[in-house]
XYZ file of C-alpha atoms in Angstrom:
576
model
C 115.943 107.922 80.399
C 115.731 106.527 83.868
C 116.956 103.090 84.665
C 116.727 100.642 87.502
C 119.077 98.343 89.280
C 118.741 95.628 91.889
C 120.603 95.837 95.178
C 122.589 93.031 96.736
C 121.416 91.825 100.111
C 123.872 93.782 102.186
C 123.489 96.029 105.199
C 124.272 99.640 104.468
C 125.562 102.131 106.992
C 123.042 104.798 107.953
C 123.495 107.949 105.947
C 125.449 110.595 107.815
C 123.282 113.501 108.820
C 120.058 111.910 107.517
C 118.127 112.175 110.727
C 115.763 114.643 109.113
C 116.937 117.844 110.755
C 114.919 120.813 109.611
C 117.626 123.428 110.150
C 117.861 125.633 107.086
C 120.424 128.150 105.921
C 119.376 131.783 105.836
C 120.551 134.388 103.334
C 123.740 136.236 104.061
C 123.116 139.225 106.249
C 120.061 137.795 107.980
C 121.845 137.885 111.301
C 121.977 141.660 111.158
C 118.231 142.084 110.670
C 116.626 144.649 112.951
C 114.024 142.235 114.355
C 115.025 139.325 116.611
C 113.018 136.765 114.640
C 110.538 136.435 111.813
C 107.696 133.978 111.232
C 106.329 132.754 107.935
C 102.948 131.071 108.629
C 101.181 129.709 105.556
C 97.882 127.864 105.274
C 98.714 125.431 102.477
C 95.473 123.485 102.066
C 92.045 124.317 103.428
C 88.610 122.728 103.206
C 85.316 123.274 104.991
C 86.383 121.769 108.345
C 90.171 121.523 108.275
C 93.490 122.800 107.016
C 97.236 122.153 106.832
C 99.801 124.834 107.604
C 103.561 125.323 107.346
C 105.567 127.536 109.694
C 109.138 128.751 109.194
C 110.929 130.578 112.015
C 114.071 132.589 111.283
C 116.298 133.449 114.237
C 118.144 136.776 113.967
C 119.384 136.745 117.571
C 121.977 134.602 119.348
C 122.283 130.954 118.360
C 120.037 128.489 120.214
C 120.356 124.837 121.197
C 116.601 124.527 121.696
C 113.576 126.642 120.811
C 109.916 127.170 121.572
C 107.423 129.079 119.415
C 104.076 130.254 120.786
C 100.940 131.807 119.320
C 97.217 132.053 120.036
C 94.278 131.585 117.700
C 91.417 134.051 117.504
C 88.982 131.280 116.506
C 88.333 127.659 117.418
C 91.247 126.061 115.535
C 92.467 122.762 116.980
C 95.741 121.143 115.932
C 95.263 117.431 115.271
C 98.550 116.251 113.775
C 102.045 117.719 113.431
C 105.558 117.037 112.157
C 109.098 118.373 112.736
C 108.062 119.837 116.108
C 106.316 118.863 119.338
C 103.058 120.783 119.539
C 100.787 121.205 122.554
C 97.606 123.260 122.803
C 95.625 124.658 125.712
C 92.483 126.422 124.611
C 93.548 128.879 121.917
C 97.213 128.922 123.048
C 99.671 126.804 121.058
C 103.293 125.898 121.812
C 105.603 124.284 119.244
C 108.968 123.044 120.569
C 111.897 121.502 118.770
C 112.375 117.804 118.199
C 115.641 116.233 119.310
C 117.090 116.453 115.807
C 116.325 120.121 115.019
C 116.982 122.022 118.235
C 120.083 123.826 116.962
C 119.063 127.181 115.514
C 122.006 129.298 114.398
C 122.062 133.059 114.160
C 120.464 133.739 110.790
C 119.212 130.129 110.620
C 115.675 128.921 110.047
C 113.597 125.929 111.052
C 110.371 124.684 109.511
C 107.535 122.538 110.810
C 103.973 121.797 109.846
C 100.643 120.577 111.139
C 97.040 119.716 110.400
C 94.123 121.333 112.166
C 90.364 121.608 112.328
C 88.211 124.731 112.484
C 84.741 126.118 111.800
C 83.748 129.591 110.740
C 86.937 131.490 109.969
C 90.584 130.439 110.046
C 92.481 133.650 110.735
C 96.275 133.572 110.825
C 97.528 134.415 114.344
C 98.561 138.030 114.797
C 101.514 137.470 117.158
C 104.241 134.854 117.470
C 107.033 134.592 120.013
C 110.334 132.698 119.873
C 111.484 131.843 123.394
C 109.337 134.669 124.724
C 110.530 137.314 122.233
C 107.944 138.734 119.806
C 108.656 138.133 116.111
C 107.563 139.858 112.923
C 105.107 137.912 110.749
C 105.740 137.289 107.057
C 102.615 135.199 106.459
C 99.828 135.484 103.936
C 96.321 136.911 104.261
C 94.919 137.122 107.743
C 91.707 135.271 106.937
C 91.656 132.717 104.154
C 88.069 131.930 105.105
C 86.085 128.771 104.528
C 86.101 127.105 101.145
C 83.985 124.639 99.267
C 84.424 120.969 100.123
C 85.402 118.500 97.443
C 88.494 117.232 95.668
C 90.060 120.692 95.543
C 91.055 122.311 98.842
C 91.932 125.952 98.139
C 94.362 127.717 100.449
C 95.413 131.361 100.481
C 97.887 130.937 97.628
C 95.668 129.022 95.211
C 94.049 125.643 94.645
C 95.598 122.512 96.073
C 94.076 119.071 95.762
C 94.640 116.276 98.238
C 95.098 114.038 95.199
C 95.677 116.180 92.091
C 94.645 113.320 89.800
C 91.187 112.928 91.340
C 88.491 114.409 89.145
C 91.025 115.556 86.540
C 92.010 114.733 82.994
C 95.719 114.126 82.375
C 97.690 115.797 79.582
C 98.192 113.911 76.328
C 101.551 114.891 74.834
C 100.790 115.566 71.141
C 104.361 114.804 70.076
C 104.286 111.342 71.653
C 100.700 110.804 70.515
C 101.630 111.439 66.873
C 104.474 108.893 67.004
C 102.220 106.312 68.654
C 99.416 106.852 66.148
C 101.849 106.401 63.239
C 102.583 102.808 64.327
C 100.302 99.988 63.134
C 97.523 99.736 65.734
C 99.011 102.614 67.700
C 95.798 104.637 67.604
C 94.473 102.275 70.288
C 96.673 103.996 72.875
C 97.757 107.269 71.256
C 95.214 109.163 73.371
C 96.776 107.998 76.645
C 98.506 110.614 78.853
C 102.298 110.482 79.156
C 104.834 112.716 80.892
C 106.890 115.498 79.342
C 110.604 115.004 80.011
C 112.819 118.021 80.660
C 116.010 115.977 80.235
C 118.338 118.860 79.299
C 118.401 122.633 79.399
C 117.556 122.896 75.700
C 114.299 120.976 76.282
C 112.909 123.969 78.179
C 112.659 125.955 74.934
C 112.260 122.907 72.691
C 114.799 120.779 70.806
C 115.127 120.837 67.019
C 111.858 122.681 66.528
C 109.971 120.518 69.021
C 107.657 121.729 71.765
C 109.217 123.446 74.763
C 107.747 123.670 78.252
C 105.586 126.713 77.489
C 104.225 125.087 74.350
C 103.201 122.012 76.355
C 101.562 124.160 79.028
C 99.686 126.157 76.393
C 98.466 122.917 74.833
C 97.477 121.685 78.291
C 95.247 124.735 78.711
C 93.492 123.829 75.459
C 93.001 120.218 76.563
C 91.793 121.331 79.976
C 88.628 123.049 78.868
C 86.375 123.885 81.792
C 87.455 120.972 83.967
C 90.626 120.084 85.859
C 93.775 118.794 84.149
C 97.112 117.419 85.388
C 100.226 117.873 83.268
C 103.182 115.681 84.259
C 106.685 117.144 83.897
C 109.831 115.116 84.614
C 112.654 117.138 86.190
C 115.741 115.264 85.040
C 119.074 117.046 84.610
C 121.085 116.760 87.824
C 124.860 117.227 87.720
C 126.517 113.848 87.152
C 123.117 112.382 86.327
C 122.509 108.668 86.899
C 125.854 107.756 88.342
C 125.314 103.980 88.125
C 124.466 103.734 84.430
C 125.773 105.255 81.231
C 122.791 105.209 78.886
C 121.152 108.259 80.432
C 124.145 110.227 81.645
C 123.354 113.908 81.319
C 124.853 117.141 80.081
C 125.966 118.599 83.431
C 129.271 117.656 85.039
C 129.289 116.466 88.667
C 130.291 119.906 90.020
C 127.887 122.036 87.936
C 125.282 122.528 90.668
C 125.112 126.291 90.117
C 124.364 125.754 86.439
C 121.625 123.292 87.432
C 120.058 125.901 89.694
C 120.318 128.977 87.491
C 120.046 127.589 83.962
C 117.694 124.688 84.570
C 115.510 124.851 87.714
C 115.122 128.642 87.827
C 113.862 128.947 84.216
C 111.461 126.021 84.749
C 110.164 127.583 87.975
C 109.707 130.920 86.223
C 107.565 129.334 83.516
C 105.506 127.170 85.874
C 104.777 130.151 88.126
C 103.314 132.211 85.265
C 99.765 133.153 86.299
C 98.621 132.088 82.835
C 99.042 128.473 83.984
C 97.603 128.839 87.488
C 94.524 126.774 86.629
C 96.591 123.709 85.701
C 97.637 121.025 88.153
C 101.324 120.448 87.456
C 102.789 117.161 88.731
C 106.585 117.258 88.717
C 108.532 113.987 88.840
C 111.756 114.882 90.625
C 115.023 113.409 89.323
C 114.555 109.679 88.661
C 117.269 107.403 90.079
C 119.303 110.079 91.856
C 118.657 109.588 95.574
C 118.270 105.772 95.350
C 121.748 105.650 93.793
C 123.160 107.389 96.865
C 121.660 104.655 99.047
C 122.789 101.551 97.170
C 125.619 102.478 94.813
C 127.740 105.028 96.658
C 129.942 102.926 98.901
C 130.502 99.648 100.688
C 128.858 97.145 98.326
C 129.775 95.402 95.040
C 127.269 97.695 93.311
C 129.323 100.804 94.138
C 130.488 103.013 91.279
C 133.128 105.735 91.434
C 130.665 108.199 89.920
C 128.110 107.555 92.698
C 130.802 107.907 95.354
C 131.634 111.296 93.840
C 128.007 112.440 93.884
C 127.540 111.363 97.484
C 130.774 113.095 98.484
C 130.034 116.424 96.796
C 126.388 116.425 97.914
C 125.119 117.799 94.608
C 122.321 115.264 94.180
C 120.979 116.279 97.577
C 121.496 119.989 96.980
C 119.894 119.791 93.556
C 116.837 117.849 94.654
C 116.312 120.081 97.686
C 116.597 123.160 95.482
C 114.064 121.781 93.017
C 111.643 120.905 95.825
C 111.974 124.360 97.359
C 111.614 126.372 94.146
C 108.884 124.293 92.555
C 107.070 123.583 95.814
C 106.597 127.316 96.335
C 104.321 127.423 93.273
C 100.736 126.881 94.494
C 99.601 124.576 91.673
C 102.738 122.403 91.518
C 102.780 118.945 93.110
C 106.269 117.476 93.612
C 106.681 113.688 93.482
C 110.165 112.390 94.378
C 111.423 109.294 92.574
C 111.770 106.282 94.893
C 113.125 103.565 92.574
C 111.236 100.233 92.812
C 110.882 97.161 94.987
C 113.693 95.296 93.240
C 116.058 98.116 94.159
C 115.033 99.323 97.613
C 112.816 96.472 98.814
C 115.310 95.032 101.282
C 115.255 96.324 104.863
C 118.938 97.195 104.540
C 118.053 99.602 101.730
C 114.566 100.830 102.588
C 115.377 102.295 106.003
C 118.333 104.336 104.739
C 116.280 105.395 101.696
C 113.525 106.832 103.906
C 116.157 108.743 105.873
C 117.714 110.009 102.642
C 114.348 111.199 101.324
C 113.552 112.976 104.575
C 116.971 114.606 104.640
C 116.594 116.256 101.226
C 113.031 117.290 102.048
C 114.087 119.142 105.201
C 117.401 120.800 104.252
C 118.753 123.397 101.828
C 115.483 125.351 101.948
C 113.139 122.426 101.299
C 110.275 121.365 103.552
C 108.159 118.215 103.742
C 105.327 120.510 102.695
C 107.046 120.833 99.314
C 106.434 117.110 98.721
C 103.053 115.896 97.456
C 104.263 112.326 97.250
C 106.629 109.803 95.707
C 106.708 107.755 92.524
C 107.901 104.170 92.133
C 108.780 102.119 89.052
C 109.643 105.131 86.905
C 110.702 103.757 83.505
C 110.907 100.260 84.975
C 109.239 96.917 84.371
C 108.276 95.638 87.839
C 104.609 94.520 87.918
C 102.086 96.587 89.787
C 100.692 93.415 91.347
C 101.805 89.793 91.152
C 98.447 87.990 91.009
C 99.789 84.483 91.700
C 102.640 85.262 94.096
C 102.536 86.688 97.621
C 105.569 87.382 99.755
C 103.985 85.329 102.566
C 103.764 82.150 100.435
C 105.720 79.077 101.485
C 106.731 75.841 99.742
C 107.502 72.796 101.896
C 108.080 75.072 104.866
C 110.392 77.439 102.982
C 109.460 81.065 102.467
C 109.420 82.256 98.869
C 111.807 84.990 99.971
C 114.498 82.286 99.798
C 114.039 81.952 96.035
C 116.760 83.220 93.714
C 114.314 85.658 92.124
C 113.227 87.383 95.351
C 116.577 86.930 97.116
C 115.109 87.776 100.542
C 113.354 90.907 99.278
C 110.401 92.002 101.421
C 108.135 92.693 98.422
C 107.073 90.874 95.270
C 105.450 93.773 93.417
C 105.211 97.554 93.244
C 101.868 98.240 94.889
C 102.732 96.467 98.130
C 106.118 98.218 98.087
C 104.594 101.651 97.427
C 102.038 101.319 100.198
C 104.623 100.118 102.725
C 107.059 102.843 101.713
C 104.325 105.445 102.141
C 103.669 104.273 105.720
C 107.369 104.490 106.553
C 107.658 107.970 105.030
C 104.704 109.284 107.032
C 106.165 107.773 110.195
C 109.444 109.557 109.408
C 107.785 112.982 109.275
C 106.134 113.392 105.881
C 102.523 114.570 105.997
C 99.728 112.036 106.373
C 98.175 112.994 103.038
C 101.235 111.770 101.133
C 100.312 110.134 97.826
C 102.145 107.546 95.727
C 102.346 107.158 91.952
C 103.170 103.902 90.142
C 104.527 103.975 86.592
C 102.631 101.251 84.738
C 103.761 102.138 81.220
C 105.682 98.898 80.605
C 104.900 96.453 83.401
C 101.861 94.524 82.135
C 103.721 91.368 81.063
C 100.883 89.967 78.977
C 101.145 87.786 75.912
C 101.606 84.041 75.628
C 104.376 83.902 78.270
C 102.117 85.254 81.030
C 101.327 82.617 83.700
C 97.671 81.795 84.295
C 98.094 80.467 87.829
C 100.600 79.582 90.549
C 103.745 77.637 89.711
C 104.524 74.063 90.778
C 105.147 73.362 94.448
C 108.274 71.292 93.764
C 110.615 73.980 95.164
C 110.555 77.644 96.069
C 112.384 78.482 92.832
C 109.992 76.427 90.688
C 107.001 77.996 92.432
C 108.218 81.584 92.137
C 109.460 81.258 88.558
C 106.230 79.587 87.496
C 104.036 82.109 89.312
C 105.626 85.454 88.514
C 104.232 87.463 85.614
C 107.497 89.453 85.507
C 109.319 87.443 82.842
C 112.682 89.181 83.041
C 115.785 87.102 83.544
C 116.609 89.166 86.637
C 114.837 92.003 88.460
C 117.937 94.152 87.978
C 117.500 94.189 84.198
C 116.287 97.629 83.200
C 117.033 98.248 79.529
C 114.565 97.650 76.650
C 113.321 94.376 78.077
C 112.314 91.589 75.722
C 108.755 90.351 76.266
C 107.518 93.424 78.155
C 104.028 94.823 77.629
C 101.959 97.887 78.421
C 100.545 97.813 81.940
C 97.441 99.284 83.560
C 96.163 102.347 81.767
C 96.586 105.627 83.649
C 93.985 105.727 86.426
C 93.330 108.034 89.387
C 93.136 106.703 92.955
C 93.267 102.964 92.103
C 94.156 101.784 95.621
C 94.659 103.037 99.176
C 97.492 105.564 99.346
C 98.017 105.504 95.564
C 97.257 108.827 93.860
C 97.409 107.302 90.379
C 98.768 104.760 87.960
C 100.694 106.864 85.431
C 102.692 106.511 82.228
C 105.703 108.628 83.088
C 107.993 106.703 80.741
C 106.424 107.207 77.288
C 106.066 103.741 75.722
C 108.252 103.468 72.645
C 111.086 105.665 73.881
C 114.317 103.707 74.178
C 116.104 103.118 77.483
C 119.488 103.188 75.782
C 121.335 102.095 72.664
C 122.282 98.459 72.024
C 125.690 99.605 70.804
C 127.717 102.803 70.976
C 126.051 105.642 69.037
C 127.628 109.131 68.970
C 125.233 111.851 70.195
C 125.254 115.425 71.500
C 123.017 114.699 74.521
C 125.695 113.397 76.887
C 124.224 109.865 76.767
C 126.713 107.018 76.796
C 126.655 103.357 75.865
C 125.746 101.040 78.735
C 126.445 97.328 78.264
C 123.203 96.592 80.131
C 121.468 97.629 76.892
C 123.546 95.155 74.867
C 121.722 91.825 74.369
C 125.077 89.997 74.125
C 126.378 91.224 77.511
C 126.692 88.760 80.400
C 125.755 91.211 83.147
C 127.322 92.735 86.279
C 126.833 92.625 90.079
C 123.752 94.841 89.857
C 121.882 92.133 87.930
C 123.545 89.105 89.479
C 125.800 88.661 86.445
C 122.891 87.513 84.299
C 122.169 88.184 80.617
C 120.532 91.569 80.055
C 117.399 90.427 78.238
C 117.567 93.598 76.140
C 116.173 94.068 72.651
C 118.621 94.461 69.771
C 119.017 97.478 67.481
C 117.863 100.022 70.057
C 118.568 103.759 69.518
C 119.916 106.298 72.026
C 117.910 106.752 75.236
C 114.760 108.772 74.683
C 114.662 108.222 70.923
C 111.774 106.395 69.271
C 112.145 102.615 69.192
C 109.444 101.235 66.921
C 110.155 97.557 67.603
C 109.815 98.076 71.335
C 106.566 100.005 70.947
C 105.017 97.234 68.856
C 106.117 94.615 71.378
C 104.590 96.613 74.235
C 101.247 96.717 72.418
C 101.427 93.008 71.578
C 102.072 92.021 75.198
C 99.780 94.598 76.826
C 97.910 93.535 79.935
C 95.057 94.274 80.183
C 95.111 93.414 76.462
C 94.390 96.112 73.916
C 91.097 95.870 71.999
C-alpha cells in the first residue's frame, strides 16, 4: 500500500517543462486531415444559471507559434472565469487566445482550455468556430443541453456530474473489508464504514483468489445505492516502477512497462467503468498514491534521492501513466479523478510545494489529459498525519521563537492536513485548475486517541517542549509511515466537513498492513522495507530515527489483526 516520507528542508530545482503547457499530441496522420482544424466543445457541468465547458482545438494546418479561437453564442451566455487561455467577450462574440506557455501548436497538435459561464434559457453550443480566421469543423456534443434542475447534481450533456460527488450521497461499504472488520472483537462498531477498493495489480480487476473483482464491486454498489446517490471509491495503483522510494509496496510492472500499464491495466478498468450499467454510480478514482510526490522530493539533488526515483523521472513513465489514467477515466461522465498529493510532512515546505503544484499541473495538461479531467486531490492517503492539531498552530511562538524552529516541524509551513489541503487547493486553482476543485483527506488512521493523546498545549519552556507536548501526532518522526505504534482511527467518513474539502474518507482500509516487519516471500512484487522493521534505526527520509513500527506485520495489503485492534482502541473520536 501507499507510504509516506518526510522531505529534508532543501530547495529543489523547478521541474523541467512543468510550466503547465496544454499542448497535446495528436494521432498519427492528423496532419493530413482534409479540414484545417477541428473543435471539440463540451459542456461538462450545467445547472440552472451556469455551466463549465472544455474546448480542444486540433490544428491540421501549418504549425503556429500563437493562436486565437473565436466563436459567437446564440443566447445570452457570459464567460465568468477561464483557464489555459486568455478569453475576452464582446456581446455574443468570444475570443480565446493562447497563454505564454501554450502558444506553440504543431501540425497535428492540439490545445485544450476551459471556462465557466452563466446563462438563462438555453445554452446552445456555438455552430461555428474559427482558428486564426479559418473555419473549423465541430466535434462537440448536442447543440442544446438545455436547463437542468438545481441542486447537488449538475447534469451536463454527457451525464450527471456533481460539484462535490460526496454531497447527498452514501459511500460504498466494501463487503470483503467489512467481513474482516466484523470478525474482530468489537469490529462491528465500524464494519459498516465505507472504505476504498484497491486495484493494486492487474489481477485485481477480475478478482484475486476468488475475491471480488471490479465488476463485482460495482454490482454490489448498485445494490447498496438503492434509489439515492452513492459514491464508490476505487484506487488506481499499478504504475510501472511503483513507489520508487520504498520497497514494501513495489508493484508488478517494471519501470519501462508503460504500454502494459495502458493496455492491460487502465484500458480494462476504463472499459468496465464506462459500462452504461454503472452510469448511475458516482465513481471516485484515487490516482496513483505516492507517484508524483516522489518525483518532486526523491528524484535528484537531495539526500532523500533514490536511484529508482531518478529512473522514473528520467523515463517519464509516472507522468505518462498518470496523464493516461486522467484522460481515459476523466472521459467517463460519472468518474471523478482525485490525484494523490502526499501530505504536509512530505510537501509542506515551500521548496517542495511549489514544484509539486507545477508537477501536478504538468501531468494534468499533457499526454491527452486536461485540468477538466481532475475533480480534485487527496492528501494523507494511507498516512497518519492528523487532520487538525487542536493544541498547535503554525503561528504559535515560545519566548519569541516560532514553533517552525522545533525539531518536529523543522520549518514546515503546516502542522496538520486540513490547513495543508486548503492551502494546496488555493495554489492549484491559481496555477490553472478549476475553481470548483475539491480536496479529500484520508482520516482512516490519524485520530491519535487513547491515553497518550494530549489534553492541552505543551509547556512553554522551549519550542521543542511546547510542540512535543501539544501535538496529538505521537509518532517519533513525521517521516514514519509503516504500521505506526499508538495510531488510532480518525474522523469517520464525512461529506463536505470544511471549506474546500469534499470529504473525509477512509481510502486506506484500517487493518490492512503497510508492509511486512521482516522479509516474506510473495508473488505480488512487494519487497521488504526496513522502515517496517521496528528494530531499524531509520534513514534520511525520517531523520535517522527509529521507525515506530509494529512487530509481526504481514505483507502490505494483508490483514493485520493487531493493528486493527490498536486502531479501534486509540480511535478519536472514541468508538462507542
